[in-house]
Short mmCIF file of C-alpha atoms in Angstrom, two decimals:
data_model
loop_
_atom_site.label_atom_id
_atom_site.label_comp_id
_atom_site.label_asym_id
_atom_site.label_seq_id
_atom_site.Cartn_x
_atom_site.Cartn_y
_atom_site.Cartn_z
CA MET A 1 -3.09 -50.16 20.27
CA GLU A 2 -3.13 -47.84 17.06
CA LYS A 3 -3.81 -44.13 18.01
CA ALA A 4 -7.17 -42.95 17.51
CA LYS A 5 -7.14 -40.40 14.43
CA LYS A 6 -8.28 -37.05 15.36
CA VAL A 7 -11.34 -35.66 13.65
CA LYS A 8 -11.45 -32.26 12.19
CA PHE A 9 -12.72 -29.30 14.45
CA PHE A 10 -15.41 -27.02 12.98
CA ASN A 11 -15.66 -29.81 9.98
CA PHE A 12 -18.61 -28.04 8.41
CA ARG A 13 -17.77 -28.43 4.67
CA PRO A 14 -20.19 -25.87 3.40
CA LEU A 15 -18.68 -23.21 5.50
CA LEU A 16 -16.20 -22.14 2.96
CA PHE A 17 -19.23 -22.14 0.26
CA THR A 18 -21.25 -20.12 2.52
CA PHE A 19 -18.44 -17.70 3.23
CA LEU A 20 -17.63 -17.17 -0.50
CA LEU A 21 -21.33 -16.94 -1.44
CA ALA A 22 -22.11 -14.45 1.30
CA MET A 23 -19.55 -11.99 -0.24
CA CYS A 24 -20.89 -12.50 -3.44
CA SER A 25 -24.22 -11.78 -2.22
CA VAL A 26 -23.45 -8.62 -0.54
CA TYR A 27 -21.58 -7.42 -3.59
CA PHE A 28 -24.03 -8.22 -6.45
CA THR A 29 -27.00 -6.96 -4.26
CA CYS A 30 -24.97 -3.34 -4.23
CA LYS A 31 -24.24 -3.82 -7.83
CA CYS A 32 -27.83 -4.26 -8.67
CA PHE A 33 -28.70 -0.78 -7.82
CA SER A 34 -26.55 0.46 -10.70
CA SER A 35 -27.59 -2.43 -13.11
CA LEU A 36 -30.05 -5.25 -12.90
CA TYR A 37 -27.95 -7.27 -15.09
CA TYR A 38 -26.12 -8.20 -11.97
CA LEU A 39 -29.21 -10.32 -10.86
CA PHE A 40 -27.37 -12.92 -13.05
CA PHE A 41 -24.84 -13.62 -10.52
CA PHE A 42 -27.47 -14.80 -8.20
CA LEU A 43 -27.70 -17.86 -10.03
CA LEU A 44 -24.57 -19.49 -8.35
CA PRO A 45 -26.00 -19.07 -4.80
CA ILE A 46 -29.52 -20.13 -6.02
CA LEU A 47 -27.91 -23.38 -7.64
CA PHE A 48 -26.35 -24.39 -4.49
CA ILE A 49 -29.37 -23.97 -2.43
CA VAL A 50 -31.12 -26.22 -4.85
CA TYR A 51 -28.39 -28.82 -4.75
CA ILE A 52 -28.52 -29.15 -0.94
CA ALA A 53 -32.16 -29.32 -1.10
CA PHE A 54 -31.94 -32.00 -3.47
CA LYS A 55 -29.46 -34.07 -1.29
CA ARG A 56 -32.29 -33.52 1.71
CA ARG A 57 -29.88 -31.82 3.73
CA PHE A 58 -32.51 -29.80 5.27
CA ILE A 59 -30.88 -28.54 8.12
CA LEU A 60 -27.83 -27.01 5.86
CA PHE A 61 -30.70 -25.65 3.42
CA ALA A 62 -32.05 -23.81 6.26
CA PHE A 63 -28.80 -22.43 7.49
CA VAL A 64 -27.53 -21.28 4.22
CA LEU A 65 -31.06 -20.09 2.81
CA ALA A 66 -31.37 -18.00 5.99
CA PHE A 67 -28.01 -16.46 5.95
CA LEU A 68 -27.81 -15.71 2.33
CA LEU A 69 -31.07 -14.14 2.54
CA PHE A 70 -30.25 -12.01 5.54
CA VAL A 71 -27.02 -10.60 3.87
CA SER A 72 -28.95 -9.88 0.61
CA LEU A 73 -31.93 -8.28 2.49
CA TYR A 74 -29.27 -6.32 4.86
CA SER A 75 -27.44 -4.97 2.05
CA ALA A 76 -30.42 -3.91 -0.02
CA ILE A 77 -32.05 -2.41 3.02
CA PHE A 78 -28.99 -0.47 4.20
CA VAL A 79 -28.12 1.04 0.79
CA THR A 80 -31.99 2.16 0.35
CA ASN A 81 -31.95 3.70 3.53
CA TYR A 82 -28.45 5.13 3.82
CA THR A 83 -29.67 8.57 2.52
CA ASP A 84 -31.17 10.61 4.91
CA THR A 85 -33.41 13.03 2.80
CA SER A 86 -35.15 14.51 5.36
CA ILE A 87 -31.77 16.74 6.02
CA ASN A 88 -31.01 18.79 3.20
CA GLY A 89 -29.58 22.19 3.61
CA ALA A 90 -31.24 22.56 7.29
CA SER A 91 -29.79 25.05 9.37
CA VAL A 92 -28.63 23.30 12.66
CA THR A 93 -26.36 23.44 15.66
CA LEU A 94 -23.91 20.17 15.09
CA TYR A 95 -22.59 18.48 18.28
CA GLY A 96 -20.17 15.70 17.44
CA LYS A 97 -17.16 13.92 18.69
CA VAL A 98 -13.82 14.34 16.72
CA ALA A 99 -12.76 11.09 15.09
CA SER A 100 -10.37 12.16 12.62
CA VAL A 101 -8.62 15.16 11.27
CA GLU A 102 -7.21 15.69 7.64
CA SER A 103 -5.44 18.51 6.50
CA PHE A 104 -5.83 19.75 2.71
CA SER A 105 -4.40 23.30 3.06
CA SER A 106 -2.66 25.54 5.56
CA LYS A 107 -5.68 26.12 7.43
CA GLY A 108 -8.19 23.79 5.89
CA ARG A 109 -9.08 20.81 7.79
CA THR A 110 -11.69 17.86 6.96
CA VAL A 111 -12.86 16.76 10.09
CA THR A 112 -14.85 13.65 10.67
CA LEU A 113 -17.60 13.68 13.56
CA THR A 114 -19.02 10.55 15.21
CA LYS A 115 -21.81 10.30 17.87
CA CYS A 116 -23.57 13.48 16.31
CA GLN A 117 -26.55 15.14 17.63
CA ILE A 118 -28.41 18.30 16.16
CA ILE A 119 -30.48 20.90 17.23
CA ASP A 120 -32.89 22.41 14.62
CA GLU A 121 -34.21 25.88 14.10
CA ASN A 122 -37.29 24.89 16.16
CA ASN A 123 -35.15 23.81 18.94
CA ASN A 124 -35.96 20.05 18.49
CA LYS A 125 -33.04 17.79 19.38
CA ARG A 126 -32.15 14.71 17.49
CA THR A 127 -29.32 12.07 17.29
CA LEU A 128 -27.88 11.27 13.67
CA ASN A 129 -27.63 7.59 12.67
CA GLY A 130 -24.13 8.25 10.80
CA ASN A 131 -20.95 10.16 10.80
CA VAL A 132 -20.67 13.90 9.68
CA VAL A 133 -17.67 15.28 7.35
CA ALA A 134 -17.28 19.08 8.01
CA THR A 135 -14.91 21.56 6.42
CA ILE A 136 -13.53 23.76 9.29
CA PHE A 137 -10.75 26.64 8.77
CA ILE A 138 -8.79 27.04 11.79
CA ASP A 139 -5.51 28.49 13.23
CA ASP A 140 -4.74 26.16 16.13
CA GLU A 141 -6.60 22.73 15.50
CA ASP A 142 -4.88 21.30 18.74
CA GLU A 143 -6.92 23.47 21.05
CA ILE A 144 -10.23 22.82 19.46
CA LEU A 145 -9.86 19.87 17.14
CA LYS A 146 -8.33 17.71 19.32
CA GLU A 147 -8.98 13.83 18.69
CA HIS A 148 -11.70 12.55 20.87
CA SER A 149 -13.19 16.01 22.11
CA ARG A 150 -16.59 16.89 21.69
CA ILE A 151 -17.35 20.11 19.72
CA PHE A 152 -20.25 22.01 18.44
CA PHE A 153 -21.03 24.92 15.82
CA ASP A 154 -23.47 26.28 13.69
CA CYS A 155 -23.73 24.96 9.94
CA LYS A 156 -26.13 23.99 7.00
CA LEU A 157 -26.41 20.32 6.69
CA SER A 158 -27.04 17.98 3.91
CA PHE A 159 -27.16 14.17 3.38
CA VAL A 160 -24.59 12.44 1.52
CA ASP A 161 -25.67 9.82 -1.46
CA ILE A 162 -24.17 6.55 -1.25
CA LEU A 163 -24.70 5.95 -5.01
CA LYS A 164 -22.22 7.90 -7.58
CA SER A 165 -23.69 9.44 -10.41
CA SER A 166 -22.70 6.30 -12.42
CA GLY A 167 -24.87 4.17 -10.11
CA GLU A 168 -21.90 2.76 -8.35
CA ILE A 169 -21.61 2.31 -4.42
CA ASP A 170 -19.12 5.04 -2.76
CA THR A 171 -17.15 2.60 -0.94
CA TYR A 172 -15.18 5.97 0.45
CA ILE A 173 -18.23 7.03 2.41
CA LEU A 174 -19.83 3.39 3.04
CA THR A 175 -16.68 2.14 4.90
CA ARG A 176 -16.53 5.25 7.19
CA ASN A 177 -20.09 5.39 7.47
CA ILE A 178 -20.30 9.08 6.40
CA ARG A 179 -23.99 10.09 6.08
CA TYR A 180 -23.93 13.62 6.15
CA GLU A 181 -21.71 16.83 5.24
CA THR A 182 -21.45 20.64 5.81
CA ASP A 183 -22.62 22.78 2.96
CA GLU A 184 -20.05 25.51 3.69
CA ALA A 185 -16.68 25.79 5.20
CA VAL A 186 -16.90 26.61 8.89
CA SER A 187 -14.81 29.20 10.57
CA GLY A 188 -12.72 28.14 13.62
CA GLU A 189 -13.85 31.01 15.54
CA ASN A 190 -17.41 29.68 15.35
CA VAL A 191 -16.23 26.16 16.74
CA PHE A 192 -16.41 25.60 20.55
CA ASN A 193 -14.95 22.55 22.36
CA LEU A 194 -16.69 21.06 25.13
CA GLY A 195 -13.95 19.05 26.46
CA ASP A 196 -12.47 15.29 26.19
CA GLU A 197 -14.93 12.60 25.67
CA SER A 198 -12.47 9.68 25.32
CA ASP A 199 -13.67 6.51 26.43
CA LEU A 200 -11.40 4.02 28.52
CA LEU A 201 -9.87 2.40 25.60
CA GLU A 202 -9.24 5.79 23.76
CA LYS A 203 -7.59 6.88 26.89
CA PHE A 204 -5.24 4.26 27.21
CA ARG A 205 -4.32 4.37 23.64
CA SER A 206 -3.60 7.74 23.67
CA TYR A 207 -1.65 7.41 26.95
CA ASN A 208 0.51 4.91 25.18
CA LYS A 209 1.06 6.88 22.15
CA GLU A 210 2.33 9.76 24.06
CA LEU A 211 4.68 7.21 25.84
CA ILE A 212 5.91 5.82 22.49
CA ILE A 213 6.40 9.36 20.72
CA SER A 214 8.19 10.78 23.40
CA ALA A 215 10.63 7.92 23.18
CA PHE A 216 10.79 7.30 19.62
CA GLY A 217 10.20 10.86 18.27
CA GLU A 218 7.05 11.95 16.14
CA SER A 219 7.82 10.43 12.98
CA ARG A 220 9.24 6.71 14.29
CA GLY A 221 6.72 7.18 17.38
CA GLN A 222 3.88 7.27 14.79
CA ILE A 223 5.39 4.19 12.84
CA ALA A 224 5.44 2.24 15.88
CA TYR A 225 2.19 3.09 17.26
CA ALA A 226 0.77 2.05 13.86
CA VAL A 227 2.61 -1.31 14.02
CA LEU A 228 1.09 -1.94 17.42
CA TYR A 229 -2.44 -0.88 16.83
CA GLY A 230 -3.04 -0.71 13.13
CA GLU A 231 -3.78 3.12 13.11
CA LYS A 232 -2.04 4.36 10.26
CA ASP A 233 -3.25 8.10 10.00
CA GLY A 234 0.05 9.26 11.49
CA VAL A 235 2.54 7.86 9.45
CA GLU A 236 4.18 9.99 7.00
CA GLU A 237 2.87 9.42 3.58
CA ASN A 238 6.48 8.95 1.73
CA ILE A 239 7.03 5.99 4.48
CA MET A 240 3.70 4.50 3.81
CA SER A 241 4.24 4.73 0.02
CA SER A 242 7.81 2.85 0.40
CA PHE A 243 6.37 0.15 2.40
CA ARG A 244 3.50 -0.36 -0.11
CA THR A 245 6.23 -0.26 -2.91
CA THR A 246 8.04 -3.00 -1.41
CA GLY A 247 4.80 -5.03 -0.57
CA VAL A 248 5.54 -5.07 3.46
CA ALA A 249 2.66 -2.58 4.18
CA HIS A 250 0.91 -5.46 5.60
CA ILE A 251 2.98 -4.97 8.74
CA PHE A 252 0.75 -1.82 9.48
CA ALA A 253 -2.27 -4.01 9.49
CA VAL A 254 -2.64 -6.23 12.80
CA SER A 255 -3.28 -9.66 11.38
CA GLY A 256 -2.12 -13.00 11.79
CA LEU A 257 1.66 -12.13 11.83
CA HIS A 258 0.87 -10.13 14.86
CA ILE A 259 -1.59 -12.17 16.57
CA SER A 260 0.34 -15.28 16.12
CA LEU A 261 3.51 -13.61 17.74
CA ILE A 262 1.28 -12.47 20.91
CA ALA A 263 -0.40 -15.68 21.16
CA LEU A 264 3.06 -17.58 21.10
CA LEU A 265 4.41 -15.33 23.34
CA LEU A 266 1.28 -15.58 25.94
CA SER A 267 1.23 -19.63 25.39
CA PHE A 268 4.98 -19.52 26.55
CA ILE A 269 4.21 -17.38 29.69
CA LEU A 270 1.01 -19.59 30.46
CA ARG A 271 2.60 -22.97 30.06
CA LYS A 272 5.57 -21.86 32.54
CA MET A 273 2.79 -21.21 35.01
CA HIS A 274 1.58 -24.87 34.49
CA LEU A 275 -2.27 -23.94 34.05
CA LYS A 276 -4.84 -26.07 32.96
CA GLU A 277 -5.76 -25.96 29.00
CA TYR A 278 -9.23 -24.46 29.57
CA VAL A 279 -7.54 -21.83 31.86
CA ASN A 280 -5.34 -21.37 29.36
CA PHE A 281 -7.68 -20.79 26.90
CA ILE A 282 -9.91 -18.35 28.89
CA ILE A 283 -7.14 -16.03 29.54
CA THR A 284 -6.03 -16.01 25.75
CA PHE A 285 -9.40 -15.41 24.82
CA ALA A 286 -9.94 -12.39 27.08
CA PHE A 287 -6.41 -11.02 26.05
CA LEU A 288 -7.12 -11.36 22.44
CA PHE A 289 -10.74 -9.77 22.73
CA ILE A 290 -9.21 -6.88 24.71
CA PHE A 291 -6.21 -6.57 22.26
CA SER A 292 -9.02 -6.43 19.48
CA ALA A 293 -11.03 -3.85 21.06
CA LEU A 294 -7.83 -1.76 20.95
CA CYS A 295 -7.22 -2.15 17.40
CA SER A 296 -11.08 -1.16 17.02
CA PHE A 297 -12.10 -4.85 15.82
CA SER A 298 -10.33 -4.34 12.55
CA PRO A 299 -11.30 -7.00 10.32
CA SER A 300 -7.92 -8.55 9.98
CA THR A 301 -7.32 -8.70 13.80
CA VAL A 302 -10.75 -10.15 14.34
CA ARG A 303 -9.97 -12.86 11.58
CA ALA A 304 -6.44 -13.59 13.02
CA SER A 305 -7.97 -13.74 16.53
CA ILE A 306 -10.92 -16.33 15.63
CA MET A 307 -8.52 -18.47 13.81
CA THR A 308 -6.19 -18.49 16.71
CA LEU A 309 -9.01 -19.36 19.24
CA THR A 310 -10.24 -21.99 16.92
CA PHE A 311 -6.94 -23.90 16.82
CA LEU A 312 -6.38 -23.78 20.64
CA LEU A 313 -10.24 -24.78 21.06
CA GLY A 314 -9.53 -27.69 18.74
CA ARG A 315 -6.38 -28.54 20.92
CA LEU A 316 -8.48 -28.19 23.93
CA PHE A 317 -10.95 -30.83 22.81
CA SER A 318 -7.85 -33.25 20.99
CA ARG A 319 -9.64 -32.32 17.57
CA HIS A 320 -7.61 -31.67 14.16
CA TYR A 321 -7.33 -28.02 13.35
CA ASP A 322 -8.65 -27.24 9.94
CA PRO A 323 -7.48 -23.77 8.85
CA ILE A 324 -9.66 -23.63 5.87
CA HIS A 325 -12.87 -24.11 7.96
CA SER A 326 -11.33 -21.69 10.46
CA ILE A 327 -10.74 -18.67 8.23
CA SER A 328 -14.39 -19.53 6.76
CA LEU A 329 -15.67 -19.38 10.44
CA ALA A 330 -13.99 -16.16 10.78
CA GLY A 331 -15.32 -14.87 7.52
CA VAL A 332 -18.92 -15.68 8.15
CA ILE A 333 -18.82 -14.10 11.54
CA LEU A 334 -17.23 -10.78 10.04
CA LEU A 335 -19.85 -10.61 7.39
CA PHE A 336 -22.69 -11.38 9.89
CA PHE A 337 -21.82 -8.17 11.97
CA ASN A 338 -20.92 -5.99 9.00
CA PRO A 339 -21.74 -7.34 5.44
CA PHE A 340 -20.07 -4.27 3.93
CA ASN A 341 -16.61 -5.59 4.99
CA VAL A 342 -16.48 -6.80 1.43
CA TYR A 343 -15.75 -3.22 0.53
CA SER A 344 -12.81 -3.03 2.75
CA TYR A 345 -9.33 -3.54 1.30
CA GLY A 346 -8.04 -4.66 4.47
CA PHE A 347 -10.63 -7.21 4.74
CA LEU A 348 -9.99 -8.42 1.09
CA LEU A 349 -6.16 -8.50 1.44
CA SER A 350 -6.24 -10.16 4.71
CA PHE A 351 -8.22 -13.03 3.55
CA GLY A 352 -6.81 -13.32 0.10
CA ALA A 353 -3.37 -13.60 1.57
CA VAL A 354 -4.39 -16.20 4.18
CA PHE A 355 -6.43 -18.33 1.29
CA GLY A 356 -3.51 -18.12 -1.05
CA ILE A 357 -1.11 -19.36 1.86
CA LEU A 358 -3.31 -22.14 2.67
CA LEU A 359 -4.20 -23.37 -0.73
CA LEU A 360 -0.83 -22.76 -2.60
CA SER A 361 1.90 -23.24 -0.01
CA PRO A 362 1.53 -27.05 0.38
CA ILE A 363 1.65 -27.47 -3.38
CA LEU A 364 5.06 -25.50 -3.61
CA ALA A 365 6.40 -27.11 -0.28
CA LYS A 366 6.56 -30.30 -1.94
CA ILE A 367 9.71 -29.20 -3.51
CA LYS A 368 12.37 -30.62 -0.99
CA PHE A 369 15.81 -29.89 -0.42
CA LYS A 370 18.37 -31.87 1.26
CA HIS A 371 19.63 -29.10 3.71
CA ASN A 372 17.59 -27.91 6.51
CA ILE A 373 18.50 -24.25 6.10
CA LEU A 374 17.76 -24.22 2.43
CA GLN A 375 14.48 -25.96 3.27
CA LYS A 376 13.38 -23.18 5.58
CA ILE A 377 14.55 -20.34 3.51
CA PHE A 378 12.47 -21.69 0.39
CA SER A 379 9.39 -22.52 2.81
CA LEU A 380 9.46 -18.57 3.60
CA ILE A 381 9.76 -18.05 -0.09
CA PHE A 382 6.83 -20.28 -0.87
CA ILE A 383 4.72 -18.81 1.80
CA THR A 384 5.46 -15.27 0.34
CA ILE A 385 4.92 -16.43 -3.08
CA SER A 386 1.68 -17.91 -2.23
CA ALA A 387 0.62 -14.91 -0.27
CA GLN A 388 1.31 -12.67 -3.42
CA ILE A 389 -0.80 -14.99 -5.59
CA GLY A 390 -3.68 -14.77 -3.23
CA ILE A 391 -3.56 -10.93 -3.16
CA LEU A 392 -2.77 -10.42 -6.86
CA PRO A 393 -6.34 -9.62 -8.02
CA ILE A 394 -6.93 -7.03 -5.38
CA MET A 395 -3.49 -5.56 -6.19
CA ALA A 396 -4.46 -5.33 -9.66
CA VAL A 397 -7.29 -3.16 -8.63
CA LEU A 398 -5.03 -1.25 -6.46
CA SER A 399 -3.15 -0.70 -9.63
CA ALA A 400 0.54 -1.55 -8.61
CA LEU A 401 2.24 -4.83 -8.26
CA PRO A 402 5.35 -4.70 -5.85
CA THR A 403 8.07 -6.41 -7.94
CA TYR A 404 10.67 -6.98 -4.94
CA SER A 405 7.87 -8.15 -2.55
CA ILE A 406 9.54 -11.73 -2.12
CA LEU A 407 12.99 -10.16 -1.54
CA ALA A 408 11.52 -7.55 0.99
CA ASN A 409 9.64 -10.02 2.53
CA ILE A 410 12.30 -12.46 3.29
CA LEU A 411 14.49 -9.95 4.60
CA LEU A 412 12.21 -7.82 6.66
CA ILE A 413 9.63 -10.13 7.93
CA PRO A 414 11.91 -12.12 10.26
CA ALA A 415 13.49 -9.12 11.40
CA PHE A 416 10.13 -7.52 11.84
CA SER A 417 9.05 -10.34 14.03
CA PHE A 418 12.02 -10.27 16.27
CA PHE A 419 11.29 -6.48 16.63
CA TYR A 420 7.54 -6.88 17.41
CA ASN A 421 8.10 -9.55 20.12
CA ILE A 422 10.62 -7.12 21.77
CA PHE A 423 8.62 -4.06 21.31
CA PHE A 424 5.49 -5.54 22.85
CA VAL A 425 7.15 -6.80 25.98
CA VAL A 426 9.13 -3.67 26.23
CA ASN A 427 5.89 -1.64 25.79
CA ILE A 428 4.15 -3.40 28.57
CA PHE A 429 6.87 -3.01 30.73
CA VAL A 430 6.97 0.59 30.28
CA LEU A 431 3.17 0.73 30.57
CA ILE A 432 3.63 -0.60 34.19
CA LEU A 433 6.87 1.34 34.87
CA PRO A 434 6.75 4.69 32.72
CA PHE A 435 10.07 6.09 34.16
CA MET A 436 11.85 3.04 32.19
CA LYS A 437 10.88 4.29 28.93
CA PHE A 438 14.37 4.67 28.03
CA ILE A 439 14.52 1.06 27.37
CA TYR A 440 12.29 1.80 24.19
CA ILE A 441 15.85 2.35 22.72
CA VAL A 442 16.09 -1.39 21.92
CA PRO A 443 13.18 -1.88 19.68
CA ARG A 444 13.73 1.57 18.18
CA VAL A 445 17.09 0.23 16.66
CA PHE A 446 15.41 -2.65 15.05
CA LEU A 447 12.56 -0.25 13.67
CA GLU A 448 15.28 2.06 12.09
CA GLY A 449 17.14 -0.63 10.32
CA ILE A 450 13.63 -2.04 9.14
CA ILE A 451 13.01 1.51 7.75
CA TYR A 452 16.45 1.62 6.35
CA VAL A 453 16.31 -1.67 4.45
CA ASN A 454 12.66 -1.26 3.28
CA TYR A 455 13.62 2.31 1.95
CA ASN A 456 16.47 1.25 -0.11
CA ILE A 457 14.73 -1.64 -1.72
CA SER A 458 11.89 0.90 -2.70
CA LEU A 459 14.46 2.80 -4.53
CA LEU A 460 15.50 -0.23 -6.76
CA PRO A 461 14.54 0.42 -10.52
CA PHE A 462 11.06 -1.03 -11.63
CA SER A 463 10.24 -1.40 -8.02
CA ALA A 464 6.50 -1.21 -8.75
CA ILE A 465 4.67 -2.49 -11.85
CA GLU A 466 1.54 -0.74 -12.90
CA ILE A 467 -1.05 -3.75 -13.78
CA GLY A 468 -4.52 -2.08 -13.30
CA ALA A 469 -6.76 1.01 -12.89
#
């Protein structure tokens, strides 16, 4: 008897169009604040809605209409309500949790504060609905401006306008939810620390970071930590610049490469335990959820986790996995919870690369070679080319195209995959037995090799071509 053909899982054809139209809807809703001419671009989603209504697909019509209305109205309401004009030069006592600290001079610090509260001159207490940026001049930031600690100081506070003078959305403050700033610089002598206010996940990351840095050293430890959790703030700028130049900076964004390696490793362990498929799925779901939380639910991490879980769910129900619908589902979920992900370069690069691979690599893969080794090598080249084409429009905006990206990816990604698997396992082992941290030397050797090869590729002539502004 002929084996029944598997049907596609999440076979909802308009899902891709809904995702793309939702991105356009958010973007052009925001652009309408600078020019009403952008209303013209709403013609595309309107025509799509009219088309499905004409086809009498009323359930689909209701879903798409409701979703697009939601993202458009949410975007418009968010932008119009972003600026809090009730605070403008008010003298307050500001309480906030230190989220990040950036240096701009020997003693000058730009500090971003979250979970902020203020007490005004009339002793009225109020919780702010966004982050605050403060300029602080201080001698010893380690004691006062320690990350995740709660501080307070007196200052004059003003609102931040999300719209630039040109009418454009300020994406820097939007993606960081910055709504307020101090009018004047604050002296470190007037800043007081109330102690650490880390939650459980932050304490875990801080503990893990200390272990890694103590074994790898400050410079290499920051790189290893960034690779594990996607937090790149501590990585030296010259190192980050070299990885951008070679087109391999995506290893610092926890995404499909990282999640797939983790899922494969976890799947191997679970299969050795001979557990049922649905138990394996539940354990994998829980593990990826916790890991995504540790990575602050970054768009690339959530996208990769959803695609992985969709694949496992399809296998659980003996359904054919459709990656296009899977990535579209991930995009719709991310936009539902935060429509302004469309302004995140991490979001755009992650989805652009995956769409490029899914749509273009099958076409290139039709080129066949007689030898298996050659076929595998060129398959990797095809995937790299497809990903680069997918992110080309975004890279054009970022202004530079890495010339040796294909070469760098072919040389470094297999090595990185090997390093990441070893590092992930060793890290878990050391977290359980901290006195064994000397075994970090194994992944450190591979990391040093990756950095060395990447740096030398970045020094090659014409390593980056300016293609945009």
